PDB file of C-alpha atoms in Angstrom:
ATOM      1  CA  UNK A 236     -25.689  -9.544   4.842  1.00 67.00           C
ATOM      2  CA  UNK A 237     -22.899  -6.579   4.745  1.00 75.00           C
ATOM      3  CA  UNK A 238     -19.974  -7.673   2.886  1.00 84.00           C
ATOM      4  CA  UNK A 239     -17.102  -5.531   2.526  1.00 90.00           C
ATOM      5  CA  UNK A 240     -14.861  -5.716  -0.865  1.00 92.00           C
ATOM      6  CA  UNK A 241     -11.260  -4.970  -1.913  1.00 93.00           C
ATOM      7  CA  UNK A 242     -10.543  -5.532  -4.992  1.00 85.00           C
ATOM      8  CA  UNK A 243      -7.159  -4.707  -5.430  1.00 86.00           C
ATOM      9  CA  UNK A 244      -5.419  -8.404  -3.896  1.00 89.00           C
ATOM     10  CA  UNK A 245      -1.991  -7.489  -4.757  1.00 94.00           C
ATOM     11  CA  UNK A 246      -0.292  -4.123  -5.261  1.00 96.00           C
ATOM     12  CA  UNK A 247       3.332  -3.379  -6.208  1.00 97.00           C
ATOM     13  CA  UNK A 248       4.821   0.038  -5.387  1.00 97.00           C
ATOM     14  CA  UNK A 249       8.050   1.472  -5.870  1.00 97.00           C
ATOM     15  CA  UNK A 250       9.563   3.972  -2.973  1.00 96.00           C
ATOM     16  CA  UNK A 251       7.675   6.799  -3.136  1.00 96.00           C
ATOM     17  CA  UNK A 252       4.971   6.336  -5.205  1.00 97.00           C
ATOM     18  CA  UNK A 253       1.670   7.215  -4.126  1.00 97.00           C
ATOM     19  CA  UNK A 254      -0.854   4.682  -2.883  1.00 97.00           C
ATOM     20  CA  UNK A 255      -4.620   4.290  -2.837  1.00 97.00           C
ATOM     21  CA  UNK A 256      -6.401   0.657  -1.617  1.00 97.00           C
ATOM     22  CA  UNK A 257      -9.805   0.803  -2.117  1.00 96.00           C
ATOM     23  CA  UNK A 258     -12.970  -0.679  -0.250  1.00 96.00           C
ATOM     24  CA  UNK A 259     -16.218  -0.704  -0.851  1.00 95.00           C
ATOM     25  CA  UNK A 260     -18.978  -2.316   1.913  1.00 92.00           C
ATOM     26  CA  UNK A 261     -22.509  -3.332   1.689  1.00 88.00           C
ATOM     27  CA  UNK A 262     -24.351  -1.619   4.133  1.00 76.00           C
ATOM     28  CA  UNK A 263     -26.787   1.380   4.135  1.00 70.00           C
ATOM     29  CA  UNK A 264     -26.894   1.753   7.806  1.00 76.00           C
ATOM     30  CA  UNK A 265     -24.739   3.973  10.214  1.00 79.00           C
ATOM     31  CA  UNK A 266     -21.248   2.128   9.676  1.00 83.00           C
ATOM     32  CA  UNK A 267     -18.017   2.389  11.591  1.00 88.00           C
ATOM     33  CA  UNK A 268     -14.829   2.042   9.277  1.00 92.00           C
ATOM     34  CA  UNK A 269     -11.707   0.760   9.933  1.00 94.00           C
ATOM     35  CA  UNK A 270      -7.907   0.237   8.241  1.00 96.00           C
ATOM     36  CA  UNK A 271      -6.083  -2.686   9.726  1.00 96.00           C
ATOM     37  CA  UNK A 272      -2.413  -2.965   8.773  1.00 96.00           C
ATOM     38  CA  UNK A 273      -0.924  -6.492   9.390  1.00 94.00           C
ATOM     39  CA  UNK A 274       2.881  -6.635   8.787  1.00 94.00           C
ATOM     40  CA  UNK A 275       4.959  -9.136   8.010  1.00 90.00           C
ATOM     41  CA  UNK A 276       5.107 -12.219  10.859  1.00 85.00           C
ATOM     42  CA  UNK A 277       2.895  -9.779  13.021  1.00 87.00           C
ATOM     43  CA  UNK A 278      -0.729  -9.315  14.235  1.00 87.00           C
ATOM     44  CA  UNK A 279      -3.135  -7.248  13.025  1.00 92.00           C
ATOM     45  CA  UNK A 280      -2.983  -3.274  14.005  1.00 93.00           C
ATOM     46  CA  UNK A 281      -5.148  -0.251  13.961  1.00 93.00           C
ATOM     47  CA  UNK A 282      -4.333   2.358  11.299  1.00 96.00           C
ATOM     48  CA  UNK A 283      -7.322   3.926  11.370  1.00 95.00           C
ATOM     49  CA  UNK A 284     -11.053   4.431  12.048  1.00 93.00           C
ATOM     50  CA  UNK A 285     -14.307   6.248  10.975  1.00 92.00           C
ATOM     51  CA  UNK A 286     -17.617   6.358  13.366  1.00 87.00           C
ATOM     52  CA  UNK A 287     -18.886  10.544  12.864  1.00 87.00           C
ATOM     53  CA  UNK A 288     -17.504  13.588  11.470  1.00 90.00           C
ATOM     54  CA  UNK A 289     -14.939  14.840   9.191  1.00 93.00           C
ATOM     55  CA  UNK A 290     -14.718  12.265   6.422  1.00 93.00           C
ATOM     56  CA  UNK A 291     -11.032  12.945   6.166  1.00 96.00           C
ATOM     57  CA  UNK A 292     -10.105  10.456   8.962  1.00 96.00           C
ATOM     58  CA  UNK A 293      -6.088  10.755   9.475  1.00 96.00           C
ATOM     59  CA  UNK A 294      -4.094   7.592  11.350  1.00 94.00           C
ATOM     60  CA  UNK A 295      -0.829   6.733  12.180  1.00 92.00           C
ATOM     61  CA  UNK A 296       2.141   6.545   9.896  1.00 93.00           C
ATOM     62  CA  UNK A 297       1.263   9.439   7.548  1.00 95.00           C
ATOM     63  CA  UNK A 298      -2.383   7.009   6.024  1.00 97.00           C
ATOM     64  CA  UNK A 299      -5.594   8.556   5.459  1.00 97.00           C
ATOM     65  CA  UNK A 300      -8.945   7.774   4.425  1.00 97.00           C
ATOM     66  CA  UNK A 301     -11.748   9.134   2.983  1.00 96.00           C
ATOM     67  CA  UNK A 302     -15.564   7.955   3.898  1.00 94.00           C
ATOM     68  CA  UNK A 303     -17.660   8.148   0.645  1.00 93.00           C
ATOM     69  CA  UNK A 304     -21.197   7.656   1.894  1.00 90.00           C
ATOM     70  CA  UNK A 305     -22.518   8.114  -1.548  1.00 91.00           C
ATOM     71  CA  UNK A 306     -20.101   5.520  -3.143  1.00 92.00           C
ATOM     72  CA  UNK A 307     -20.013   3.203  -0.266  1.00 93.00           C
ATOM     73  CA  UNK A 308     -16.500   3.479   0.161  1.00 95.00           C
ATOM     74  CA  UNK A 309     -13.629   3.909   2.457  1.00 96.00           C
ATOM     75  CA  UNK A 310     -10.005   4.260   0.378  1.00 96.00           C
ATOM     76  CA  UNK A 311      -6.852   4.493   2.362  1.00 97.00           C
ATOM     77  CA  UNK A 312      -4.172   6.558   1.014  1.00 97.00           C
ATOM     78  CA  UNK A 313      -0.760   7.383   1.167  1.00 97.00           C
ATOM     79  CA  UNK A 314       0.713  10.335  -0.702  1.00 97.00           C
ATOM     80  CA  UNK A 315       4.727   8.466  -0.381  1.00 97.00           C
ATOM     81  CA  UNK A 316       5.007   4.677   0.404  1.00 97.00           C
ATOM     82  CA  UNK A 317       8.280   3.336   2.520  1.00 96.00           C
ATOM     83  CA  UNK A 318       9.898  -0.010   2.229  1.00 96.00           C
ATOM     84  CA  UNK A 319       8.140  -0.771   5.620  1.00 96.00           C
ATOM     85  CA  UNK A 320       5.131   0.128   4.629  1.00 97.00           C
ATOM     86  CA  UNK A 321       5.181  -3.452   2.892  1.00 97.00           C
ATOM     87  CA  UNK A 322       1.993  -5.207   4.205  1.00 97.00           C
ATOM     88  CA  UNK A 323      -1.140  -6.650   4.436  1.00 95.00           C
ATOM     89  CA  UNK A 324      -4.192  -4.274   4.685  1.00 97.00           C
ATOM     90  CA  UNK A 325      -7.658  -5.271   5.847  1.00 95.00           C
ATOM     91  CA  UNK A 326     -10.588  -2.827   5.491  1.00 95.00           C
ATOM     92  CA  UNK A 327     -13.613  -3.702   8.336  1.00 92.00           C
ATOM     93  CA  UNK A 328     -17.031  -2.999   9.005  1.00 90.00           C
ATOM     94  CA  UNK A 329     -19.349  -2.759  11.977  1.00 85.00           C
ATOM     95  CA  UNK A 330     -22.254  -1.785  11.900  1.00 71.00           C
ATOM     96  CA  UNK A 331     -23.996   0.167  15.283  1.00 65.00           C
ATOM     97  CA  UNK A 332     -26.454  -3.023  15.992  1.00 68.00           C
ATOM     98  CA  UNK A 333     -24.080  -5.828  15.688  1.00 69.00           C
ATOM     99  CA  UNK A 334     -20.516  -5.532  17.479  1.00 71.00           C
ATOM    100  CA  UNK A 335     -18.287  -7.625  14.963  1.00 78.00           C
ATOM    101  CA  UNK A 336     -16.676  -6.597  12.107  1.00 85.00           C
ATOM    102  CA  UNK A 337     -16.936  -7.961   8.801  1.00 87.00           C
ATOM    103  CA  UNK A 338     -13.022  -7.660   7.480  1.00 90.00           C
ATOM    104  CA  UNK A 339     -12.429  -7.767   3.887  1.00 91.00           C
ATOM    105  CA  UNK A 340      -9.760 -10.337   1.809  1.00 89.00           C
ATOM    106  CA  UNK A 341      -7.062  -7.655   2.154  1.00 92.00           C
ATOM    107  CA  UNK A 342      -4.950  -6.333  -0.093  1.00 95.00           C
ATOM    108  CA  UNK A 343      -0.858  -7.306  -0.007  1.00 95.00           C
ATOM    109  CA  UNK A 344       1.724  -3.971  -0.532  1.00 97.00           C
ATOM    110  CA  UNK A 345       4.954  -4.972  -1.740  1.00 97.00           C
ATOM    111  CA  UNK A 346       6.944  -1.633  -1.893  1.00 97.00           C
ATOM    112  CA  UNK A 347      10.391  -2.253  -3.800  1.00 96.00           C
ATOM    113  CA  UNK A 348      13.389   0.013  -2.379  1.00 89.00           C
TER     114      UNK A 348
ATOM    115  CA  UNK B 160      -0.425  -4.153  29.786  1.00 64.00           C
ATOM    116  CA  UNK B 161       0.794  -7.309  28.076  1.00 79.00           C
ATOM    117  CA  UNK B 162      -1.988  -6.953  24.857  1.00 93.00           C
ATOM    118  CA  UNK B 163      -3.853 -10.086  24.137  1.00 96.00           C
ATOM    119  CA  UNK B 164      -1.860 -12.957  24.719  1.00 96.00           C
ATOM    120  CA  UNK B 165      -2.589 -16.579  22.945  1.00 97.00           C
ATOM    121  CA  UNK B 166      -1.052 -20.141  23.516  1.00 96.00           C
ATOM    122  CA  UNK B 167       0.508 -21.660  21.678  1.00 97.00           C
ATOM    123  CA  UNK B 168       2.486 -19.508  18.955  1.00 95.00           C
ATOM    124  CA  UNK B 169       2.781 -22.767  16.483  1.00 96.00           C
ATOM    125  CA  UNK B 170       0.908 -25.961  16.688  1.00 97.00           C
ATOM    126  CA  UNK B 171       1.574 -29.057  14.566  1.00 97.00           C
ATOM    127  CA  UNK B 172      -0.561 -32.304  15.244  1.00 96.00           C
ATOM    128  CA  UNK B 173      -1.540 -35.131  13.089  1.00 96.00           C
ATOM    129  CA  UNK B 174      -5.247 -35.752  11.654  1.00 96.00           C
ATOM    130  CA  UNK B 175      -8.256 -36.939  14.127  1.00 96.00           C
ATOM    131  CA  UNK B 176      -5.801 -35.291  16.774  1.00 97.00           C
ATOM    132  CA  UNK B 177      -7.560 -32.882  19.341  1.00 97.00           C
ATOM    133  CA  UNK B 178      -6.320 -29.306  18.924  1.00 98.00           C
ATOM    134  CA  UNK B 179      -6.919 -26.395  22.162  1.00 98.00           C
ATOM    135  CA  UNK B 180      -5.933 -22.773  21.711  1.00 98.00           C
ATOM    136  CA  UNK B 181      -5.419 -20.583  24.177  1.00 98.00           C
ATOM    137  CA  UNK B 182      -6.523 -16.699  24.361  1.00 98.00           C
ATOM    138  CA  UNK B 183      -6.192 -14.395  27.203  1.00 98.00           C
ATOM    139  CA  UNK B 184      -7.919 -10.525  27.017  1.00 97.00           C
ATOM    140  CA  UNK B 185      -6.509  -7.381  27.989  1.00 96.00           C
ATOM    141  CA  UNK B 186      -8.087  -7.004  30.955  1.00 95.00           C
ATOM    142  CA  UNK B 187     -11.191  -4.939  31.446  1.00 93.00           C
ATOM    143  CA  UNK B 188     -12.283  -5.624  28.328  1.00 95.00           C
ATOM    144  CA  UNK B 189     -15.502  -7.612  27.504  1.00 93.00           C
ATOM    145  CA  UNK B 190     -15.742  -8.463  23.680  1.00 93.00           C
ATOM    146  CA  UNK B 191     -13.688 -11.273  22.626  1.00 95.00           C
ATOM    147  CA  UNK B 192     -13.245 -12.527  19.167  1.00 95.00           C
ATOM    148  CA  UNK B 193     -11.824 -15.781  17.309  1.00 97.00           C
ATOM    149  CA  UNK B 194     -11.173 -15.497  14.101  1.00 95.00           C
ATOM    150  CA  UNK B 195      -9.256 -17.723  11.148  1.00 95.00           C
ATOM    151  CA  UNK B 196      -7.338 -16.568   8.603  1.00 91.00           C
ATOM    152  CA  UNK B 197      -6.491 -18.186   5.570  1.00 89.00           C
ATOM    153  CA  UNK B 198      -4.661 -17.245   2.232  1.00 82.00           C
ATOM    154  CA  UNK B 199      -8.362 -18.933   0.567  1.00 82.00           C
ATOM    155  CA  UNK B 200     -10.725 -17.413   2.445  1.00 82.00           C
ATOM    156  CA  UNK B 201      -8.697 -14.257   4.663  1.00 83.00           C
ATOM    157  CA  UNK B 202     -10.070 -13.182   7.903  1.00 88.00           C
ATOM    158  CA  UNK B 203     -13.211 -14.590   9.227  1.00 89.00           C
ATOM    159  CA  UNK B 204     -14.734 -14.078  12.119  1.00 91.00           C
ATOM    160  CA  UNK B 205     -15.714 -17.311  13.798  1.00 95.00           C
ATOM    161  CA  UNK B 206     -17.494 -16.900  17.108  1.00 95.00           C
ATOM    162  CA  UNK B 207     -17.357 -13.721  19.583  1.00 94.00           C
ATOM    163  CA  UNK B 208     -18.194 -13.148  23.522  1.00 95.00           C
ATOM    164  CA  UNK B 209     -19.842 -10.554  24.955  1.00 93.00           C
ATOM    165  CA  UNK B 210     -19.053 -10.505  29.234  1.00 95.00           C
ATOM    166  CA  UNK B 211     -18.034 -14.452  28.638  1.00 96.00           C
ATOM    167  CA  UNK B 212     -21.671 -15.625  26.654  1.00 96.00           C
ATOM    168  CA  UNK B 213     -21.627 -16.252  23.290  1.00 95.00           C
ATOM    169  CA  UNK B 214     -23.139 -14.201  21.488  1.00 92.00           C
ATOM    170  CA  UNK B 215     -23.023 -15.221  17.395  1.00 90.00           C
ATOM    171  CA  UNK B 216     -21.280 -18.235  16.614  1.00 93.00           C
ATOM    172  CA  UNK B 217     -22.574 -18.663  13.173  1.00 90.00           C
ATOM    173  CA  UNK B 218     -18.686 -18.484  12.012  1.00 90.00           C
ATOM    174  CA  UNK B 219     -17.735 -21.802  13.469  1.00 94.00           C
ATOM    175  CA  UNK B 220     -16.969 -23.898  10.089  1.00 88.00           C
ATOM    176  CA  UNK B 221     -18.844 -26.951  11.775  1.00 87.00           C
ATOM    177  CA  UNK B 222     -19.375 -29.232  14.864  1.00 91.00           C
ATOM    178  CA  UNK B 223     -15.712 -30.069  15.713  1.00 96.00           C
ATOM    179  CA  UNK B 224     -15.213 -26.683  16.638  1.00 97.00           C
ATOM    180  CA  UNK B 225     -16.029 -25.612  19.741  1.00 97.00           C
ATOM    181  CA  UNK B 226     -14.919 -22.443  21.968  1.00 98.00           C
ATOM    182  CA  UNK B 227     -15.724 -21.955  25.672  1.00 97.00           C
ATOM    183  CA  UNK B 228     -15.180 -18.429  28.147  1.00 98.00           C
ATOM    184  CA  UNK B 229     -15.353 -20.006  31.632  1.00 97.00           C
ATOM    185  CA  UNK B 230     -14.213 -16.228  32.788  1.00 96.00           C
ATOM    186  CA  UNK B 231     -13.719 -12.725  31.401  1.00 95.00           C
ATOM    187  CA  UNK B 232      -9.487 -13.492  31.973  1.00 96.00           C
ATOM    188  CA  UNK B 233      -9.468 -16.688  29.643  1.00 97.00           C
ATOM    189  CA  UNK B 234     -11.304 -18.270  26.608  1.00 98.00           C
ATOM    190  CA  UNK B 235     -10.496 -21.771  24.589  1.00 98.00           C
ATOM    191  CA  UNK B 236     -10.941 -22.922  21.057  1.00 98.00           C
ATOM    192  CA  UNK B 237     -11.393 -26.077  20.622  1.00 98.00           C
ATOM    193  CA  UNK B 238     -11.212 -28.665  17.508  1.00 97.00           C
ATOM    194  CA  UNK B 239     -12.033 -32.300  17.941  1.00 97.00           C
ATOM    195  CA  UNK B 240     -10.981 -33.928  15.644  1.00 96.00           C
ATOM    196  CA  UNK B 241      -8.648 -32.266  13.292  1.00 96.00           C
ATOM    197  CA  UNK B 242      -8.247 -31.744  10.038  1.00 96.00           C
ATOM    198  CA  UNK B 243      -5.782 -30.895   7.483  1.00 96.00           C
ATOM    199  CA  UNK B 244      -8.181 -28.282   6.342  1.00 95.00           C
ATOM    200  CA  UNK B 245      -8.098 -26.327   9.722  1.00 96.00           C
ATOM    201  CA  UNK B 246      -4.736 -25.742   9.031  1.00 97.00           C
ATOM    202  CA  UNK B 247      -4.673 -21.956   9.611  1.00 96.00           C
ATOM    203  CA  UNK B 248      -3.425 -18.783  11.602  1.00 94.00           C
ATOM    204  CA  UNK B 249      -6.046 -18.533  14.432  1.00 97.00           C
ATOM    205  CA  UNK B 250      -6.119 -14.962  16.121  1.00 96.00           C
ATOM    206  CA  UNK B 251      -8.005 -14.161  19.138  1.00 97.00           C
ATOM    207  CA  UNK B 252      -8.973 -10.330  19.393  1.00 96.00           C
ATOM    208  CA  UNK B 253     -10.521  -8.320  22.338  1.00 95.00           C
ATOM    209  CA  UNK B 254     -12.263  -4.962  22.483  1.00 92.00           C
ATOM    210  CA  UNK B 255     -14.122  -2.652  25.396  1.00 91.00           C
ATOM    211  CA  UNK B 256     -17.191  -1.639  24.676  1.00 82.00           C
ATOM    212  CA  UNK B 257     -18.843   0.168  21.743  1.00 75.00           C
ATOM    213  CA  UNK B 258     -18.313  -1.182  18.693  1.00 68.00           C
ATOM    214  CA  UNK B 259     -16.130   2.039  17.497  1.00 72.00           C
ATOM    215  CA  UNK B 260     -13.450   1.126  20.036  1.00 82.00           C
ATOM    216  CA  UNK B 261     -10.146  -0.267  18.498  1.00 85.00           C
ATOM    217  CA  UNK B 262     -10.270  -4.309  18.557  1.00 90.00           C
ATOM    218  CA  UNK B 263      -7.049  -5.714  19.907  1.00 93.00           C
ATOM    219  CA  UNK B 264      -5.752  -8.623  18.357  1.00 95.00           C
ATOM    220  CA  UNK B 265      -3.621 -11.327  19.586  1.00 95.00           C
ATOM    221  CA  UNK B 266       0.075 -12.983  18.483  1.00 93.00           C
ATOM    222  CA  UNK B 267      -1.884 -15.692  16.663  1.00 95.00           C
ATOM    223  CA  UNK B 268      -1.419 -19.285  16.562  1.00 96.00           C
ATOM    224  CA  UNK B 269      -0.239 -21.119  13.111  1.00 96.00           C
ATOM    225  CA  UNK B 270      -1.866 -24.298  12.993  1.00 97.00           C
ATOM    226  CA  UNK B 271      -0.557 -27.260  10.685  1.00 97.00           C
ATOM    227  CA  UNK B 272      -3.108 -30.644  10.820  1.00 97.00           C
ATOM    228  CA  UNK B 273      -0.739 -32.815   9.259  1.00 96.00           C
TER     229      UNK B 273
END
C-alpha cells in the first residue's frame, strides 16, 4: 500500500531562517504530489502540487518543492519563514489509478518572532 | 462560490448518542471525501464518492459509521452509537475530476463524545 512519511513532527524556526519539511512516499508508479498548509483554527489549503514537468514546482506564499523521483521524495522549502507561516503541513499522494490521497502525519511550524 | 460548507462547526454529545454531520460540495464537482483527523493518528481518509456512489470505504473505523450521498449537492456521516474515541475534527473535502485537480476541503466539524 503507498504510504507517505514525514518525519520531521515538530519544527521550531526563528524569523527568517530557512525551512525544509521533508516527505518521502511509497510508490513507484506515476504520482501526483501535493503541499497542504493547514493554519491555525482553519481548514486545510493548497500550497502546492506536482503531476509532470519541471521538478521545481513553485506555490503560493514564496514555498517550493522539489520532486526527487530517485529518492522518492517531495521537500517543501522556504528560503525566509514569517511569523504566519506558523502551521501545520501535510504532504499527499495520489496515485493516477486511484483518486484519493494518502496524506502524511504532518509536520507542526512554530516560527518565533 | 461559498467553498465546501459542513454542519455543524462543533458537536458535543454524550456516549451511545447518535452523531450526523453535514457536508455540502462546491458545486459541479463530483469527488467527495470524509476524512478524520486526529493528533494520534492525523489525517485519514475514511470513505470517498465518486458522482454520489461510494467508491472505497475501507477507511470507515467500523460498523457504527456510516455515510450516505442521496445527491451530488449533499452527503451525511453518520455514527450510531458514539464513542468517546470518535472524538475528532471531521473534514469533508470535494474535488472535480482528475486526480491532479486541487481537493477542496471543508470548515470541519470538532467532535467531543463525552
Amino acid at each position: 500500500a503507498q504510504s507517505v512519511s514525514q518525519h520531521n513532527h515538530h519544527v521550531i524556526l526563528s524569523e527568517a531562517a530557512s525551512l525544509e519539511l521533508g516527505c518521502n512516499y511509497s510508490y513507484g508508479g506515476t504520482v501526483n504530489l501535493f503541499w497542504y498548509v493547514q493554519y491555525p483554527g482553519q481548514h486545510l489549503q493548497l500550497l502546492l502540487k506536482y503531476f509532470s514537468g519541471d521538478p521545481l514546482v513553485k506555490g503560493i506564499k514564496g514555498f517550493e518543492a522539489e520532486f526527487i523521483k530517485s529518492k522518492f521524495s517531495f521537500n517543501l522549502r522556504k528560503p525566509s519563514v514569517q511569523w504566519s507561516d506558523t502551521a501545520e503541513y501535510f504532504c499527499a499522494v495520489t496515485d493516477s489509478g486511484t483518486y484519493k490521497y494518502i496524506f502524511g502525519t504532518g509536520t507542526r511550524l512554530k516560527v518565533l518572532a | 462560490d461559498a467553498g465546501v460548507i459542513q454542519s455543524p462547526r462543533h458537536e458535543v454529545t454524550e456516549m451511545g448518542q447518535e452523531v450526523t454531520l453535514r457536508c455540502k460540495p462546491i458545486s459541479g464537482h463530483d469527488y467527495l471525501f470524509w476524512y478524520r483527523q486526529t493528533m494520534m493518528r492525523g489525517l485519514e481518509l475514511l470513505i470517498y464518492f465518486n458522482n454520489n456512489v461510494p467508491i472505497d470505504d475501507s477507511g470507515m473505523p467500523e460498523d457504527r459509521f456510516s455515510a450516505k450521498m442521496p445527491n451530488a449537492s449533499f452527503s451525511t456521516l453518520k455514527i450510531q452509537p458514539s464513542e468517546p474515541r470518535d472524538s475528532a475534527v471531521y473534514f469533508c473535502a470535494s474535488r472535480k475530476g482528475i486526480p491532479y485537480n486541487e481537493q477542496f476541503f471543508g470548515p470541519g466539524t470538532r467532535l467531543t463524545v463525552l
